[in-house]
Amino acid sequence: MTGYERTGVLDNNHIKKPSKERLERGPVVIIECVENIPCNPCVEVCPISAIGMEDINDTPDVNLDGCTGCALCVTECPGLAIFVIDCSEDDGCLVTVPYEYLPVPKKGEVVTALDREGNDMGDAEVIRIRESGMTYAVTLEVEKDKIWDVRGLKVKK
Ligand code: SF4
Ligand code: SF4
């Protein structure tokens, strides 16, 4: 039994990561979906067919080189398992996370970034918010050494 099967929390060894070169080229999707479940909205929504799946019970296979980082799949995934990372600028990186709670943060607001277990990862500014149905895609400015850990947010009181 692997670590996430015991704890329910993924670690970075279980996700497909882009190369350093790809990461610096522009926004790119990170899919943290590792269970074989009958689900495929991510495949259906991608406008350039960057996500593949031979059978609906498979886990998604993403073409990281082809992905444009549009984040459409972030708001469509019912498992809240898709993120986008952008390290194309010199000063810090952006991590886009799915969000379905209230209150919804505003652009420019400073929130608390959270890791996969809900631990406090420090303050992060909201750079952009996109809504689609019930799920928001919230883009946070994050230090480069936190991009593999920040996967959520908490609005400050
Ligand atoms: S971020 Fe956009 S281009 Fe990339 S996999 Fe998701 S929907 Fe496709
Ligand atoms: S939509 Fe989300 S949960 Fe469903 S297969 Fe794609 S990544 Fe996995």
Short mmCIF file of C-alpha atoms and ligand atoms in Angstrom, two decimals:
data_model
loop_
_atom_site.label_atom_id
_atom_site.label_comp_id
_atom_site.label_asym_id
_atom_site.label_seq_id
_atom_site.Cartn_x
_atom_site.Cartn_y
_atom_site.Cartn_z
CA MET A 1 0.00 0.00 0.00
CA THR A 2 1.44 3.36 -1.05
CA GLY A 3 1.60 6.47 1.07
CA TYR A 4 -1.55 8.15 -0.26
CA GLU A 5 -3.56 4.92 0.05
CA ARG A 6 -2.71 4.89 3.75
CA THR A 7 -3.12 8.59 4.44
CA GLY A 8 -5.52 9.77 1.71
CA VAL A 9 -3.07 12.55 0.92
CA LEU A 10 -1.07 12.55 -2.30
CA ASP A 11 2.59 13.31 -2.28
CA ASN A 12 4.61 14.73 -5.14
CA ASN A 13 5.89 11.30 -6.20
CA HIS A 14 2.43 10.46 -7.53
CA ILE A 15 1.91 13.38 -9.89
CA LYS A 16 3.13 13.97 -13.42
CA LYS A 17 5.40 17.01 -13.35
CA PRO A 18 6.50 19.17 -16.26
CA SER A 19 10.19 19.61 -17.02
CA LYS A 20 11.92 22.73 -15.71
CA GLU A 21 11.98 24.05 -19.27
CA ARG A 22 8.23 23.47 -19.75
CA LEU A 23 7.48 25.03 -16.39
CA GLU A 24 9.34 28.20 -17.33
CA ARG A 25 7.68 28.41 -20.76
CA GLY A 26 4.22 29.25 -19.43
CA PRO A 27 1.22 27.98 -17.46
CA VAL A 28 0.78 24.23 -17.37
CA VAL A 29 -1.73 21.88 -15.85
CA ILE A 30 -1.01 19.58 -12.91
CA ILE A 31 -3.49 16.70 -12.56
CA GLU A 32 -3.64 14.97 -9.20
CA CYS A 33 -6.12 12.23 -10.09
CA VAL A 34 -4.81 8.77 -9.30
CA GLU A 35 -7.88 6.61 -8.71
CA ASN A 36 -9.57 4.56 -11.45
CA ILE A 37 -13.07 6.04 -11.31
CA PRO A 38 -15.64 6.48 -14.11
CA CYS A 39 -15.11 10.19 -14.76
CA ASN A 40 -13.93 12.29 -17.70
CA PRO A 41 -15.09 15.95 -17.70
CA CYS A 42 -11.43 16.99 -17.90
CA VAL A 43 -11.10 15.13 -21.20
CA GLU A 44 -14.34 16.60 -22.57
CA VAL A 45 -13.62 20.22 -21.68
CA CYS A 46 -10.05 20.55 -22.93
CA PRO A 47 -10.24 22.63 -26.12
CA ILE A 48 -7.05 21.17 -27.55
CA SER A 49 -7.49 17.54 -26.47
CA ALA A 50 -4.43 17.68 -24.25
CA ILE A 51 -5.96 15.17 -21.83
CA GLY A 52 -6.36 11.60 -22.98
CA MET A 53 -8.12 8.57 -21.55
CA GLU A 54 -8.61 5.27 -23.37
CA ASP A 55 -11.37 4.08 -21.08
CA ILE A 56 -13.59 6.21 -18.82
CA ASN A 57 -12.29 4.24 -15.83
CA ASP A 58 -8.69 5.19 -16.58
CA THR A 59 -6.83 8.02 -14.90
CA PRO A 60 -6.25 11.03 -17.19
CA ASP A 61 -3.05 11.22 -19.17
CA VAL A 62 -2.03 14.78 -20.01
CA ASN A 63 0.24 16.09 -22.74
CA LEU A 64 2.13 18.70 -20.73
CA ASP A 65 3.88 20.11 -23.78
CA GLY A 66 0.60 20.73 -25.58
CA CYS A 67 -1.33 22.13 -22.58
CA THR A 68 -1.84 25.91 -22.75
CA GLY A 69 -2.64 26.25 -19.05
CA CYS A 70 -6.07 27.77 -19.82
CA ALA A 71 -7.45 26.29 -16.55
CA LEU A 72 -10.80 25.31 -18.06
CA CYS A 73 -10.32 21.82 -16.65
CA VAL A 74 -9.71 23.22 -13.15
CA THR A 75 -13.34 24.33 -12.84
CA GLU A 76 -14.78 21.24 -14.52
CA CYS A 77 -13.14 18.56 -12.37
CA PRO A 78 -15.65 17.28 -9.77
CA GLY A 79 -12.78 15.87 -7.73
CA LEU A 80 -11.06 19.27 -7.39
CA ALA A 81 -7.96 17.43 -8.54
CA ILE A 82 -6.63 19.80 -11.21
CA PHE A 83 -4.31 22.78 -10.76
CA VAL A 84 -2.29 25.09 -13.02
CA ILE A 85 1.22 26.32 -12.28
CA ASP A 86 2.85 29.26 -14.03
CA CYS A 87 6.52 30.03 -13.40
CA SER A 88 7.14 31.96 -16.60
CA GLU A 89 7.85 35.25 -14.82
CA ASP A 90 11.03 35.96 -12.87
CA ASP A 91 9.35 37.24 -9.72
CA GLY A 92 7.45 34.37 -8.15
CA CYS A 93 5.01 31.83 -9.54
CA LEU A 94 1.25 31.51 -9.87
CA VAL A 95 -0.73 28.50 -8.69
CA THR A 96 -4.37 28.18 -9.75
CA VAL A 97 -6.52 26.08 -7.42
CA PRO A 98 -10.20 25.03 -7.47
CA TYR A 99 -12.36 26.62 -4.77
CA GLU A 100 -15.99 25.95 -3.77
CA TYR A 101 -16.39 27.65 -0.39
CA LEU A 102 -17.86 30.93 0.82
CA PRO A 103 -16.87 33.67 1.06
CA VAL A 104 -15.25 33.87 -2.34
CA PRO A 105 -12.04 35.92 -2.17
CA LYS A 106 -11.62 39.02 -4.32
CA LYS A 107 -8.82 39.90 -6.72
CA GLY A 108 -6.02 41.57 -4.75
CA GLU A 109 -7.10 40.04 -1.43
CA VAL A 110 -4.46 38.34 0.70
CA VAL A 111 -5.55 34.85 1.74
CA THR A 112 -3.89 31.96 3.57
CA ALA A 113 -2.43 29.39 1.17
CA LEU A 114 -2.96 25.77 2.22
CA ASP A 115 -1.22 22.52 1.37
CA ARG A 116 -3.00 19.24 0.56
CA GLU A 117 -3.60 18.57 4.24
CA GLY A 118 -4.90 22.06 4.97
CA ASN A 119 -1.72 23.23 6.64
CA ASP A 120 -0.91 26.94 6.56
CA MET A 121 1.59 27.72 3.79
CA GLY A 122 1.68 31.45 4.44
CA ASP A 123 0.02 34.48 2.85
CA ALA A 124 -0.75 34.61 -0.86
CA GLU A 125 -2.30 37.36 -2.97
CA VAL A 126 -5.25 36.53 -5.21
CA ILE A 127 -4.23 37.50 -8.74
CA ARG A 128 -7.24 36.26 -10.67
CA ILE A 129 -10.56 34.48 -10.15
CA ARG A 130 -12.57 32.65 -12.75
CA GLU A 131 -16.01 31.19 -12.17
CA SER A 132 -17.64 28.35 -14.01
CA GLY A 133 -20.71 26.81 -12.45
CA MET A 134 -20.12 26.04 -8.79
CA THR A 135 -16.35 25.97 -8.92
CA TYR A 136 -13.99 28.94 -8.96
CA ALA A 137 -10.45 28.83 -10.27
CA VAL A 138 -8.44 31.07 -7.97
CA THR A 139 -4.94 32.08 -9.00
CA LEU A 140 -2.53 32.77 -6.15
CA GLU A 141 0.92 34.34 -6.23
CA VAL A 142 3.23 31.85 -4.53
CA GLU A 143 6.97 31.63 -3.86
CA LYS A 144 8.67 29.21 -6.25
CA ASP A 145 9.64 26.77 -3.51
CA LYS A 146 5.95 26.30 -2.58
CA ILE A 147 4.45 25.46 -5.99
CA TRP A 148 4.42 21.70 -5.34
CA ASP A 149 2.68 22.12 -2.01
CA VAL A 150 0.10 24.94 -2.28
CA ARG A 151 -3.19 23.31 -3.31
CA GLY A 152 -5.88 25.36 -1.59
CA LEU A 153 -6.68 28.56 0.25
CA LYS A 154 -8.51 29.93 3.24
CA VAL A 155 -10.07 33.39 3.32
CA LYS A 156 -8.85 35.40 6.30
CA LYS A 157 -11.47 36.70 8.75
S1 SF4 B 1 -5.29 23.70 -18.71
FE1 SF4 B 1 -6.53 23.96 -20.62
S2 SF4 B 1 -5.20 23.16 -22.23
FE2 SF4 B 1 -4.35 22.40 -20.30
S3 SF4 B 1 -5.27 20.39 -20.01
FE3 SF4 B 1 -6.58 21.87 -18.93
S4 SF4 B 1 -8.18 22.44 -20.42
FE4 SF4 B 1 -6.49 21.46 -21.57
S1 SF4 B 2 -12.42 15.31 -14.14
FE1 SF4 B 2 -11.06 15.30 -12.35
S2 SF4 B 2 -11.69 13.50 -11.14
FE2 SF4 B 2 -12.54 13.25 -13.22
S3 SF4 B 2 -11.01 12.04 -14.31
FE3 SF4 B 2 -10.55 14.21 -14.73
S4 SF4 B 2 -9.05 14.77 -13.14
FE4 SF4 B 2 -10.00 12.85 -12.48
#
